[in-house]
Coordinates of C-alpha atoms in Angstrom, one line a residue:
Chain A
X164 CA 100.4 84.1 127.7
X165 CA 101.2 85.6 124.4
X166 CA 99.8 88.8 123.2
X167 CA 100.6 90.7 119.9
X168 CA 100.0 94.5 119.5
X169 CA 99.4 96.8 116.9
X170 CA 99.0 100.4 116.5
X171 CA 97.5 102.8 115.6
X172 CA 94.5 101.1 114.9
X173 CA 93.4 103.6 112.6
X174 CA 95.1 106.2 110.2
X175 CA 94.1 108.9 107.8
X176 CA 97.2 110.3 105.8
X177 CA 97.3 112.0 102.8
X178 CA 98.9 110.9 99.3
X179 CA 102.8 111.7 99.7
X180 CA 103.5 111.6 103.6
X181 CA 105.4 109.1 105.3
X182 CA 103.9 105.8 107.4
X183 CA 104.9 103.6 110.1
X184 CA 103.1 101.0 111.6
X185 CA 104.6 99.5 114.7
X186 CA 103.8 95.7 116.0
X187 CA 105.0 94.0 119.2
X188 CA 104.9 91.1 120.4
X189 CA 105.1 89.4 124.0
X190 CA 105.5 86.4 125.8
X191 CA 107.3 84.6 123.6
X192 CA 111.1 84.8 121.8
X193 CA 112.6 84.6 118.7
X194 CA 109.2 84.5 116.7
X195 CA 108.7 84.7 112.9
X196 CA 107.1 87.5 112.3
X197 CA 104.6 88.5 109.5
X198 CA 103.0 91.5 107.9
X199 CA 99.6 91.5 105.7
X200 CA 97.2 93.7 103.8
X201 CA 94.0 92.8 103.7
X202 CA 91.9 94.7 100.6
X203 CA 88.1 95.6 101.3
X204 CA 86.6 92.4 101.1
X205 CA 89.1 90.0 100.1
X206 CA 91.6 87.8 101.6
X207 CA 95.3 88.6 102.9
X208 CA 98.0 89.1 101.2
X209 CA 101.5 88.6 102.6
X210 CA 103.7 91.4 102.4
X211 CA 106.7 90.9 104.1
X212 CA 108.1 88.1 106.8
X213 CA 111.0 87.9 109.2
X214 CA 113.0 85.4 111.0
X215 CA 115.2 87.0 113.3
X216 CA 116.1 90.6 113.9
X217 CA 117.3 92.3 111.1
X218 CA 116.4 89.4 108.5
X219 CA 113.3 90.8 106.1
X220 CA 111.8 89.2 103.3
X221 CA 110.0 91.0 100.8
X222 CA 107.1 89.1 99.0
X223 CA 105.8 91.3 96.5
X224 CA 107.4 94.9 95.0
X225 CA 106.0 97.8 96.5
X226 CA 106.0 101.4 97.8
X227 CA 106.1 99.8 101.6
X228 CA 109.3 99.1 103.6
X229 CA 109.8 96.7 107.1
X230 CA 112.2 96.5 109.5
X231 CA 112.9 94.2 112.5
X232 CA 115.2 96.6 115.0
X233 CA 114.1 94.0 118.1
X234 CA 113.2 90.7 118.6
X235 CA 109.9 91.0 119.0
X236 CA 109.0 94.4 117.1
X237 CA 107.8 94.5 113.8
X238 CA 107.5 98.1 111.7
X239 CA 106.1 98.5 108.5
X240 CA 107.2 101.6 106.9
X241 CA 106.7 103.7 103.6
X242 CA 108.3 107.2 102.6
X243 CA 105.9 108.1 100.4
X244 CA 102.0 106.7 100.5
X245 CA 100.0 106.0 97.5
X246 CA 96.1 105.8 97.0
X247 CA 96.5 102.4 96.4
X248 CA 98.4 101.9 99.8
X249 CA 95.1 102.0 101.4
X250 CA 93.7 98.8 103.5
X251 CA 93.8 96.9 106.7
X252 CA 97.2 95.9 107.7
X253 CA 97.6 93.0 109.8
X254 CA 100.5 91.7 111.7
X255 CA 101.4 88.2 112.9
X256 CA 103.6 85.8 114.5
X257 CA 104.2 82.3 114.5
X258 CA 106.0 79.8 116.4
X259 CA 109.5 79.4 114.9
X260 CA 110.4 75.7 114.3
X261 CA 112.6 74.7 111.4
X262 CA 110.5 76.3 108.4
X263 CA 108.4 79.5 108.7
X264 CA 105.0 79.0 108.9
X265 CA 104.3 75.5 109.3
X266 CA 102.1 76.2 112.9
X267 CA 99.1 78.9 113.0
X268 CA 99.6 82.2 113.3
X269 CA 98.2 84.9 115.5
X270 CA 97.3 88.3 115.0
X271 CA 96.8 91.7 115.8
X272 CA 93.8 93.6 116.0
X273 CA 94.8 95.6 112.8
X274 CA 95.5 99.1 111.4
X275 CA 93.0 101.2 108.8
X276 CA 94.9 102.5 106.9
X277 CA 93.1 105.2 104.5
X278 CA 95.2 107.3 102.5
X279 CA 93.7 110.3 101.0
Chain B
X24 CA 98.1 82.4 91.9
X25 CA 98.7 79.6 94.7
X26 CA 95.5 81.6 96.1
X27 CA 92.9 79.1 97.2
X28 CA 89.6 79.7 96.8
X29 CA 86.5 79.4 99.2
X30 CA 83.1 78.6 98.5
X31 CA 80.5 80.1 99.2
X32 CA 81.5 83.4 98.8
X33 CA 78.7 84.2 101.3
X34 CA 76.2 81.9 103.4
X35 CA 73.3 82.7 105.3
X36 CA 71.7 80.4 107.8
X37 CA 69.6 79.9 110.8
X38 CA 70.5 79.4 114.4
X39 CA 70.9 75.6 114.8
X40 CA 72.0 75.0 111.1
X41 CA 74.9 73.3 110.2
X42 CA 77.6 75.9 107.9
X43 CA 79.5 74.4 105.2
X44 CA 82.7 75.8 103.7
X45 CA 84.9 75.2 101.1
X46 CA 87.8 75.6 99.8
X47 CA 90.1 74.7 96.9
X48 CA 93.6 75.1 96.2
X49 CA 96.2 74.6 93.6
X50 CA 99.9 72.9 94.3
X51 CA 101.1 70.3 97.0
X52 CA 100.8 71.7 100.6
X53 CA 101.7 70.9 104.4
X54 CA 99.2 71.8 105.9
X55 CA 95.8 73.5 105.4
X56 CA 94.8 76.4 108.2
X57 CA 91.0 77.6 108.7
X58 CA 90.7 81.5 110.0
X59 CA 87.6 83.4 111.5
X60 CA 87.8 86.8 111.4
X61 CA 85.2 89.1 112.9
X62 CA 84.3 92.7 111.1
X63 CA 87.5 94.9 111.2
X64 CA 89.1 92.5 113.3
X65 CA 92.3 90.0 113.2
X66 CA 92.2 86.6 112.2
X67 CA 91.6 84.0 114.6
X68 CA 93.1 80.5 114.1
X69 CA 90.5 77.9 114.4
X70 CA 92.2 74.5 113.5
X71 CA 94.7 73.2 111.9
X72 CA 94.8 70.0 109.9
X73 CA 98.3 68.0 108.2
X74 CA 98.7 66.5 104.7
X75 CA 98.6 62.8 105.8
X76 CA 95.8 63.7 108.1
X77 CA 91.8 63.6 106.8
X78 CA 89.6 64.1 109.0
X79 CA 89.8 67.1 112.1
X80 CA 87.4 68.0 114.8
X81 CA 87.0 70.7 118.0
X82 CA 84.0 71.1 119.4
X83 CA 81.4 71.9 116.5
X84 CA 84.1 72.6 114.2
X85 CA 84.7 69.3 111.6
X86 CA 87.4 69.8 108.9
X87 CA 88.1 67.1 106.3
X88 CA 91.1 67.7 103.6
X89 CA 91.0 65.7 100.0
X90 CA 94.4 65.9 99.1
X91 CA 93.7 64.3 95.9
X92 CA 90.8 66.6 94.9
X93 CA 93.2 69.9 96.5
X94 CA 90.4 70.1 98.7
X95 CA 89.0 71.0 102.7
X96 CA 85.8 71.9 104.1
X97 CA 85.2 73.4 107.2
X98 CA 81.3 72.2 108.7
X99 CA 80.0 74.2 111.9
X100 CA 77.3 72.2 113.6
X101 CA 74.4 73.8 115.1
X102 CA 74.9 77.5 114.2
X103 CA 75.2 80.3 116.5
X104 CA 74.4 83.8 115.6
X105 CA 78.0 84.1 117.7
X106 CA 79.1 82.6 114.8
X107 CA 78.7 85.5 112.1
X108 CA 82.3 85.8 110.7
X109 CA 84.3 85.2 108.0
X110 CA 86.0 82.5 107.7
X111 CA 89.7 81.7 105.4
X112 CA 91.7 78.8 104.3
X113 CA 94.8 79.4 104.6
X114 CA 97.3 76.6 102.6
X115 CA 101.1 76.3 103.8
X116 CA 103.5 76.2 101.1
X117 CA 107.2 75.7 101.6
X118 CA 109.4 78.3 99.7
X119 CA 112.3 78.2 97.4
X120 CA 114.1 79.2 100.8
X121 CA 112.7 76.4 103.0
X122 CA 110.7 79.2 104.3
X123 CA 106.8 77.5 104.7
X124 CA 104.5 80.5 104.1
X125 CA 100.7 80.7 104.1
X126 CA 98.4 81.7 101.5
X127 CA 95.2 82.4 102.7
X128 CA 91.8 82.4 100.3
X129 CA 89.8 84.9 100.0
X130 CA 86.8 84.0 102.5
X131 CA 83.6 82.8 103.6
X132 CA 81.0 85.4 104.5
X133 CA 78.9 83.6 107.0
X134 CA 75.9 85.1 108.7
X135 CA 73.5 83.1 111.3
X136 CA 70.5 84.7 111.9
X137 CA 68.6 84.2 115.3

């Protein structure tokens, strides 16, 4: 069976230092994978998606970076974090047939992320 | 914003109740995804239901989609205090790239109270 990993689940940084979140997936190839932030109380918003190794898409401008160096690893990344980097980021992955996202995703357990 | 939009923003019920949600959403879609997600935990997918498709069920979960009206609900028969979540639509849009992406509302506070 699948299973997707995140970690860590939480992290305290302060303003200014570097981030990486790392996400893995297994049992399963060549999935799309996804990253989210999820804002106290509201819904998610996609951050970046991937297709294949190497292949990143950005969805909105930000201070945050991913990369895709395996198949089935995701990392989100920033040089320098901002107070407003703060939330709970969420991976996923999806099924990869002939569109993106047109079959659910699953996710991780998540990463609290509060930057001080 | 292609952001749908649930409602209720929160629902409280007892045991046994049936829980309504809905949501709304703004520009032609695929499909439309329903969520649950415990506190401070991931999303769980709960069903999924097509465009040409109106009517959904598993187990006590019924979800109906008004494609006219840019509209699903999600009913949960006979309420569980297991059943204390939030819940998201999520509507799958295909990009400029032929990417199809989802874009998920922002929730459905439900709590069931023994």
């Amino acid at each position: 069976s699948q299973t997707i990993h995140q970690w860590p689940a939480t992290l305290v940084q302060p303003v200014g230092s570097p981030l990486s979140l790392e996400c893995t997936v297994e049992g399963t190839s060549n999935p799309n994978l996804y990253w989210y932030r999820q804002a106290a109380g509201r819904g998610l918003q996609l951050l970046f998606y991937s297709v294949g190794i190497g292949q990143i898409s950005s969805e909105v401008p930000q201070n945050l970076s991913a990369s895709r160096p395996q198949d089935r690893q995701f990392i989100l990344s920033s040089k320098k974090l901002l107070l407003s980097d703060s939330g709970f980021y969420l991976c996923a992955w999806s099924i990869r047939r002939g569109g993106g996202s047109y079959n659910e995703q699953f996710f991780g357990p998540g990463t609290r992320l509060t930057v001080l | 914003s292609q952001q749908g939009e649930e409602d209720p923003q929160a629902l409280s019920i007892q045991e046994g109740e049936n829980a309504t949600m809905n949501c709304s959403y703004k520009t032609s879609i695929n499909n439309l995804q329903w969520y649950r997600q415990n506190s401070g935990r991931g999303l769980v997918h709960l069903i999924l239901i097509r465009s040409n498709e109106r009517e959904k069920h598993s187990g006590r979960l019924r979800v109906t989609l008004d494609t006219s009206k840019k509209s699903s609900s999600l009913l949960i028969t006979a309420s569980r205090a297991a059943d204390t979540a939030s819940y998201f639509c999520a509507t799958a849009y295909r990009m400029n790239t032929g990417f199809q992406k989802l874009v998920f509302g922002t929730g459905t506070r439900l709590l069931v109270s023994p």
